[in-house]
Tab-separated table of N, CA, C and O in Angstrom:
chain	number	residue	atom	x	y	z
A	20	MET	N	110.687	145.374	69.659
A	20	MET	CA	110.237	145.335	71.033
A	20	MET	C	111.420	145.397	71.989
A	20	MET	O	112.241	144.521	72.017
A	21	GLY	N	111.620	146.433	72.743
A	21	GLY	CA	112.631	146.476	73.783
A	21	GLY	C	114.016	146.899	73.327
A	21	GLY	O	114.813	147.316	74.126
A	22	SER	N	114.377	146.793	72.036
A	22	SER	CA	115.732	147.145	71.627
A	22	SER	C	115.825	148.565	71.069
A	22	SER	O	116.906	149.011	70.731
A	23	GLY	N	114.708	149.282	70.998
A	23	GLY	CA	114.710	150.630	70.438
A	23	GLY	C	115.414	151.657	71.304
A	23	GLY	O	116.054	152.564	70.797
A	24	GLY	N	115.335	151.541	72.624
A	24	GLY	CA	115.999	152.477	73.518
A	24	GLY	C	115.347	153.843	73.585
A	24	GLY	O	115.869	154.733	74.228
A	25	GLY	N	114.215	154.045	72.925
A	25	GLY	CA	113.552	155.344	72.929
A	25	GLY	C	112.590	155.545	74.088
A	25	GLY	O	112.125	156.648	74.309
A	26	ASP	N	112.300	154.507	74.824
A	26	ASP	CA	111.364	154.624	75.948
A	26	ASP	C	112.047	155.315	77.116
A	26	ASP	O	113.178	155.007	77.461
A	27	GLN	N	111.338	156.276	77.726
A	27	GLN	CA	111.869	156.977	78.887
A	27	GLN	C	110.927	156.784	80.062
A	27	GLN	O	109.721	156.743	79.884
A	28	VAL	N	111.495	156.675	81.237
A	28	VAL	CA	110.701	156.546	82.452
A	28	VAL	C	110.614	157.917	83.099
A	28	VAL	O	111.614	158.598	83.271
A	29	LYS	N	109.406	158.335	83.442
A	29	LYS	CA	109.202	159.626	84.081
A	29	LYS	C	108.859	159.388	85.546
A	29	LYS	O	107.953	158.630	85.859
A	30	VAL	N	109.615	160.013	86.434
A	30	VAL	CA	109.401	159.846	87.872
A	30	VAL	C	108.892	161.157	88.437
A	30	VAL	O	109.475	162.217	88.193
A	31	LYS	N	107.799	161.113	89.184
A	31	LYS	CA	107.259	162.303	89.823
A	31	LYS	C	107.320	162.100	91.330
A	31	LYS	O	106.782	161.139	91.857
A	32	ILE	N	107.990	163.023	92.024
A	32	ILE	CA	108.121	162.946	93.472
A	32	ILE	C	106.986	163.745	94.099
A	32	ILE	O	106.779	164.909	93.773
A	33	ILE	N	106.254	163.109	94.990
A	33	ILE	CA	105.134	163.748	95.665
A	33	ILE	C	105.508	163.950	97.124
A	33	ILE	O	105.874	163.002	97.810
A	34	VAL	N	105.436	165.188	97.591
A	34	VAL	CA	105.740	165.512	98.982
A	34	VAL	C	104.422	165.638	99.731
A	34	VAL	O	103.587	166.470	99.403
A	35	THR	N	104.230	164.784	100.731
A	35	THR	CA	102.998	164.788	101.518
A	35	THR	C	103.144	165.719	102.708
A	35	THR	O	104.169	165.717	103.380
A	36	GLN	N	102.126	166.541	102.951
A	36	GLN	CA	102.137	167.461	104.077
A	36	GLN	C	100.809	167.373	104.800
A	36	GLN	O	99.769	167.185	104.177
A	37	PHE	N	100.842	167.530	106.110
A	37	PHE	CA	99.627	167.604	106.921
A	37	PHE	C	99.472	169.053	107.332
A	37	PHE	O	100.369	169.637	107.932
A	38	VAL	N	98.341	169.669	106.972
A	38	VAL	CA	98.114	171.077	107.253
A	38	VAL	C	96.829	171.212	108.056
A	38	VAL	O	95.812	170.605	107.722
A	39	THR	N	96.885	172.020	109.122
A	39	THR	CA	95.700	172.289	109.934
A	39	THR	C	95.284	173.735	109.704
A	39	THR	O	96.117	174.637	109.749
A	40	THR	N	94.001	173.949	109.432
A	40	THR	CA	93.501	175.304	109.195
A	40	THR	C	92.048	175.391	109.651
A	40	THR	O	91.466	174.412	110.103
A	41	ASP	N	91.474	176.571	109.511
A	41	ASP	CA	90.058	176.757	109.809
A	41	ASP	C	89.345	177.164	108.524
A	41	ASP	O	89.978	177.381	107.491
A	42	ALA	N	88.030	177.259	108.590
A	42	ALA	CA	87.241	177.551	107.390
A	42	ALA	C	87.597	178.907	106.784
A	42	ALA	O	87.607	179.060	105.560
A	43	ALA	N	87.916	179.876	107.610
A	43	ALA	CA	88.214	181.220	107.118
A	43	ALA	C	89.515	181.262	106.310
A	43	ALA	O	89.647	182.056	105.382
A	44	GLN	N	90.485	180.421	106.635
A	44	GLN	CA	91.786	180.430	105.970
A	44	GLN	C	91.934	179.339	104.906
A	44	GLN	O	92.959	179.269	104.238
A	45	PHE	N	90.924	178.491	104.747
A	45	PHE	CA	91.037	177.334	103.851
A	45	PHE	C	91.432	177.719	102.429
A	45	PHE	O	92.365	177.167	101.855
A	46	LYS	N	90.740	178.691	101.848
A	46	LYS	CA	91.017	179.090	100.467
A	46	LYS	C	92.453	179.593	100.322
A	46	LYS	O	93.154	179.252	99.366
A	47	SER	N	92.896	180.398	101.276
A	47	SER	CA	94.253	180.925	101.233
A	47	SER	C	95.290	179.811	101.308
A	47	SER	O	96.300	179.835	100.601
A	48	VAL	N	95.038	178.816	102.149
A	48	VAL	CA	95.963	177.687	102.276
A	48	VAL	C	96.029	176.897	100.969
A	48	VAL	O	97.108	176.559	100.485
A	49	VAL	N	94.888	176.617	100.372
A	49	VAL	CA	94.856	175.874	99.109
A	49	VAL	C	95.609	176.642	98.024
A	49	VAL	O	96.415	176.070	97.287
A	50	GLN	N	95.382	177.938	97.933
A	50	GLN	CA	96.064	178.742	96.926
A	50	GLN	C	97.569	178.769	97.160
A	50	GLN	O	98.354	178.731	96.214
A	51	THR	N	97.978	178.812	98.409
A	51	THR	CA	99.405	178.815	98.728
A	51	THR	C	100.048	177.490	98.335
A	51	THR	O	101.108	177.458	97.718
A	52	LEU	N	99.406	176.380	98.667
A	52	LEU	CA	99.977	175.070	98.389
A	52	LEU	C	99.986	174.724	96.903
A	52	LEU	O	100.854	173.996	96.435
A	53	THR	N	99.022	175.248	96.151
A	53	THR	CA	98.950	174.943	94.727
A	53	THR	C	99.691	175.963	93.868
A	53	THR	O	99.789	175.800	92.656
A	54	GLY	N	100.194	177.030	94.485
A	54	GLY	CA	100.922	178.044	93.733
A	54	GLY	C	100.019	179.028	93.026
A	54	GLY	O	100.449	179.741	92.140
A	55	ASN	N	98.747	179.076	93.399
A	55	ASN	CA	97.804	180.003	92.775
A	55	ASN	C	97.423	181.115	93.740
A	55	ASN	O	96.279	181.504	93.829
A	56	GLY	N	98.406	181.644	94.453
A	56	GLY	CA	98.156	182.686	95.449
A	56	GLY	C	97.837	184.021	94.811
A	56	GLY	O	97.689	184.149	93.601
A	57	VAL	N	97.763	185.052	95.624
A	57	VAL	CA	97.447	186.402	95.166
A	57	VAL	C	98.473	186.832	94.129
A	57	VAL	O	99.668	186.691	94.322
A	58	GLY	N	97.997	187.332	92.987
A	58	GLY	CA	98.883	187.768	91.913
A	58	GLY	C	99.544	186.607	91.183
A	58	GLY	O	100.491	186.801	90.455
A	59	GLY	N	99.030	185.414	91.370
A	59	GLY	CA	99.643	184.236	90.776
A	59	GLY	C	99.484	184.128	89.280
A	59	GLY	O	100.326	183.568	88.612
A	60	GLY	N	98.400	184.625	88.725
A	60	GLY	CA	98.227	184.559	87.288
A	60	GLY	C	97.884	183.174	86.783
A	60	GLY	O	98.007	182.891	85.609
A	61	GLY	N	97.476	182.272	87.655
A	61	GLY	CA	97.027	180.946	87.232
A	61	GLY	C	98.152	180.012	86.871
A	61	GLY	O	99.319	180.280	87.107
A	62	GLY	N	97.808	178.870	86.277
A	62	GLY	CA	98.772	177.870	85.841
A	62	GLY	C	99.680	177.389	86.944
A	62	GLY	O	100.603	178.040	87.317
A	63	GLY	N	99.542	176.256	87.516
A	63	GLY	CA	100.279	175.860	88.712
A	63	GLY	C	101.777	175.903	88.593
A	63	GLY	O	102.376	175.407	87.823
A	64	GLY	N	102.544	176.459	89.294
A	64	GLY	CA	103.970	176.612	89.424
A	64	GLY	C	104.883	176.272	88.268
A	64	GLY	O	105.688	177.061	87.908
A	65	GLY	N	104.810	175.086	87.689
A	65	GLY	CA	105.705	174.683	86.626
A	65	GLY	C	107.089	174.391	87.164
A	65	GLY	O	107.347	174.472	88.349
A	66	GLY	N	108.016	174.026	86.312
A	66	GLY	CA	109.376	173.757	86.749
A	66	GLY	C	109.475	172.469	87.541
A	66	GLY	O	108.588	171.633	87.526
A	67	ASP	N	110.585	172.298	88.254
A	67	ASP	CA	110.820	171.102	89.054
A	67	ASP	C	110.264	171.306	90.452
A	67	ASP	O	110.787	172.110	91.208
A	68	PRO	N	109.191	170.584	90.828
A	68	PRO	CA	108.563	170.802	92.128
A	68	PRO	C	109.444	170.417	93.306
A	68	PRO	O	109.207	170.841	94.412
A	69	ALA	N	110.490	169.628	93.100
A	69	ALA	CA	111.351	169.222	94.199
A	69	ALA	C	112.399	170.288	94.528
A	69	ALA	O	113.001	170.250	95.587
A	70	THR	N	112.615	171.255	93.664
A	70	THR	CA	113.665	172.245	93.854
A	70	THR	C	113.307	173.383	94.814
A	70	THR	O	114.062	173.671	95.715
A	71	PRO	N	112.157	174.069	94.651
A	71	PRO	CA	111.882	175.214	95.514
A	71	PRO	C	111.531	174.790	96.940
A	71	PRO	O	111.042	173.689	97.156
A	72	PRO	N	111.759	175.684	97.915
A	72	PRO	CA	111.362	175.370	99.286
A	72	PRO	C	109.851	175.379	99.404
A	72	PRO	O	109.165	175.939	98.541
A	73	PRO	N	109.298	174.779	100.453
A	73	PRO	CA	107.846	174.785	100.618
A	73	PRO	C	107.339	176.219	100.760
A	73	PRO	O	108.017	177.055	101.360
A	74	PRO	N	106.170	176.506	100.224
A	74	PRO	CA	105.641	177.866	100.308
A	74	PRO	C	105.277	178.229	101.744
A	74	PRO	O	104.943	177.365	102.548
A	75	ALA	N	105.336	179.520	102.058
A	75	ALA	CA	104.951	179.991	103.386
A	75	ALA	C	103.434	179.923	103.504
A	75	ALA	O	102.711	180.253	102.572
A	76	LEU	N	102.963	179.483	104.644
A	76	LEU	CA	101.528	179.415	104.886
A	76	LEU	C	101.059	180.691	105.578
A	76	LEU	O	101.850	181.366	106.232
A	77	PRO	N	99.778	181.025	105.446
A	77	PRO	CA	99.254	182.210	106.119
A	77	PRO	C	99.454	182.119	107.634
A	77	PRO	O	99.556	181.028	108.191
A	78	GLU	N	99.486	183.266	108.280
A	78	GLU	CA	99.706	183.329	109.722
A	78	GLU	C	98.661	182.503	110.473
A	78	GLU	O	97.485	182.513	110.148
A	79	GLY	N	99.099	181.741	111.458
A	79	GLY	CA	98.207	180.937	112.273
A	79	GLY	C	98.001	179.528	111.736
A	79	GLY	O	97.340	178.718	112.370
A	80	ILE	N	98.554	179.198	110.587
A	80	ILE	CA	98.415	177.876	109.990
A	80	ILE	C	99.659	177.060	110.306
A	80	ILE	O	100.760	177.551	110.186
A	81	GLN	N	99.469	175.819	110.695
A	81	GLN	CA	100.586	174.976	111.080
A	81	GLN	C	100.821	173.903	110.023
A	81	GLN	O	99.894	173.364	109.474
A	82	ARG	N	102.097	173.605	109.770
A	82	ARG	CA	102.459	172.564	108.834
A	82	ARG	C	103.160	171.466	109.619
A	82	ARG	O	103.993	171.723	110.467
A	83	ARG	N	102.798	170.233	109.333
A	83	ARG	CA	103.452	169.100	109.981
A	83	ARG	C	103.817	168.096	108.905
A	83	ARG	O	102.957	167.647	108.161
A	84	ASP	N	105.098	167.758	108.792
A	84	ASP	CA	105.529	166.788	107.797
A	84	ASP	C	104.949	165.433	108.104
A	84	ASP	O	104.942	164.995	109.253
A	85	ALA	N	104.469	164.763	107.077
A	85	ALA	CA	103.973	163.384	107.236
A	85	ALA	C	105.185	162.461	107.260
A	85	ALA	O	106.048	162.539	106.400
A	86	GLY	N	105.267	161.601	108.236
A	86	GLY	CA	106.408	160.711	108.354
A	86	GLY	C	106.360	159.612	107.334
A	86	GLY	O	105.772	158.565	107.552
A	87	CYS	N	106.968	159.839	106.172
A	87	CYS	CA	106.974	158.846	105.100
A	87	CYS	C	108.243	158.048	105.131
A	87	CYS	O	109.285	158.508	105.242
């Protein structure tokens, strides 16, 4: 118990964003934020989510960082 040293702690960083959209653009916004956009081929992004810049949102959509 405790002396094995094989236990690893996994930390996941979650970036909170406030996004304003309308019903017509909702699907596009969700696909952009989840990495399942046009030609995405499924399977959400992979890799280290903290490394890439935030994805571009469709025209007319505003992004506001949540003050964490």
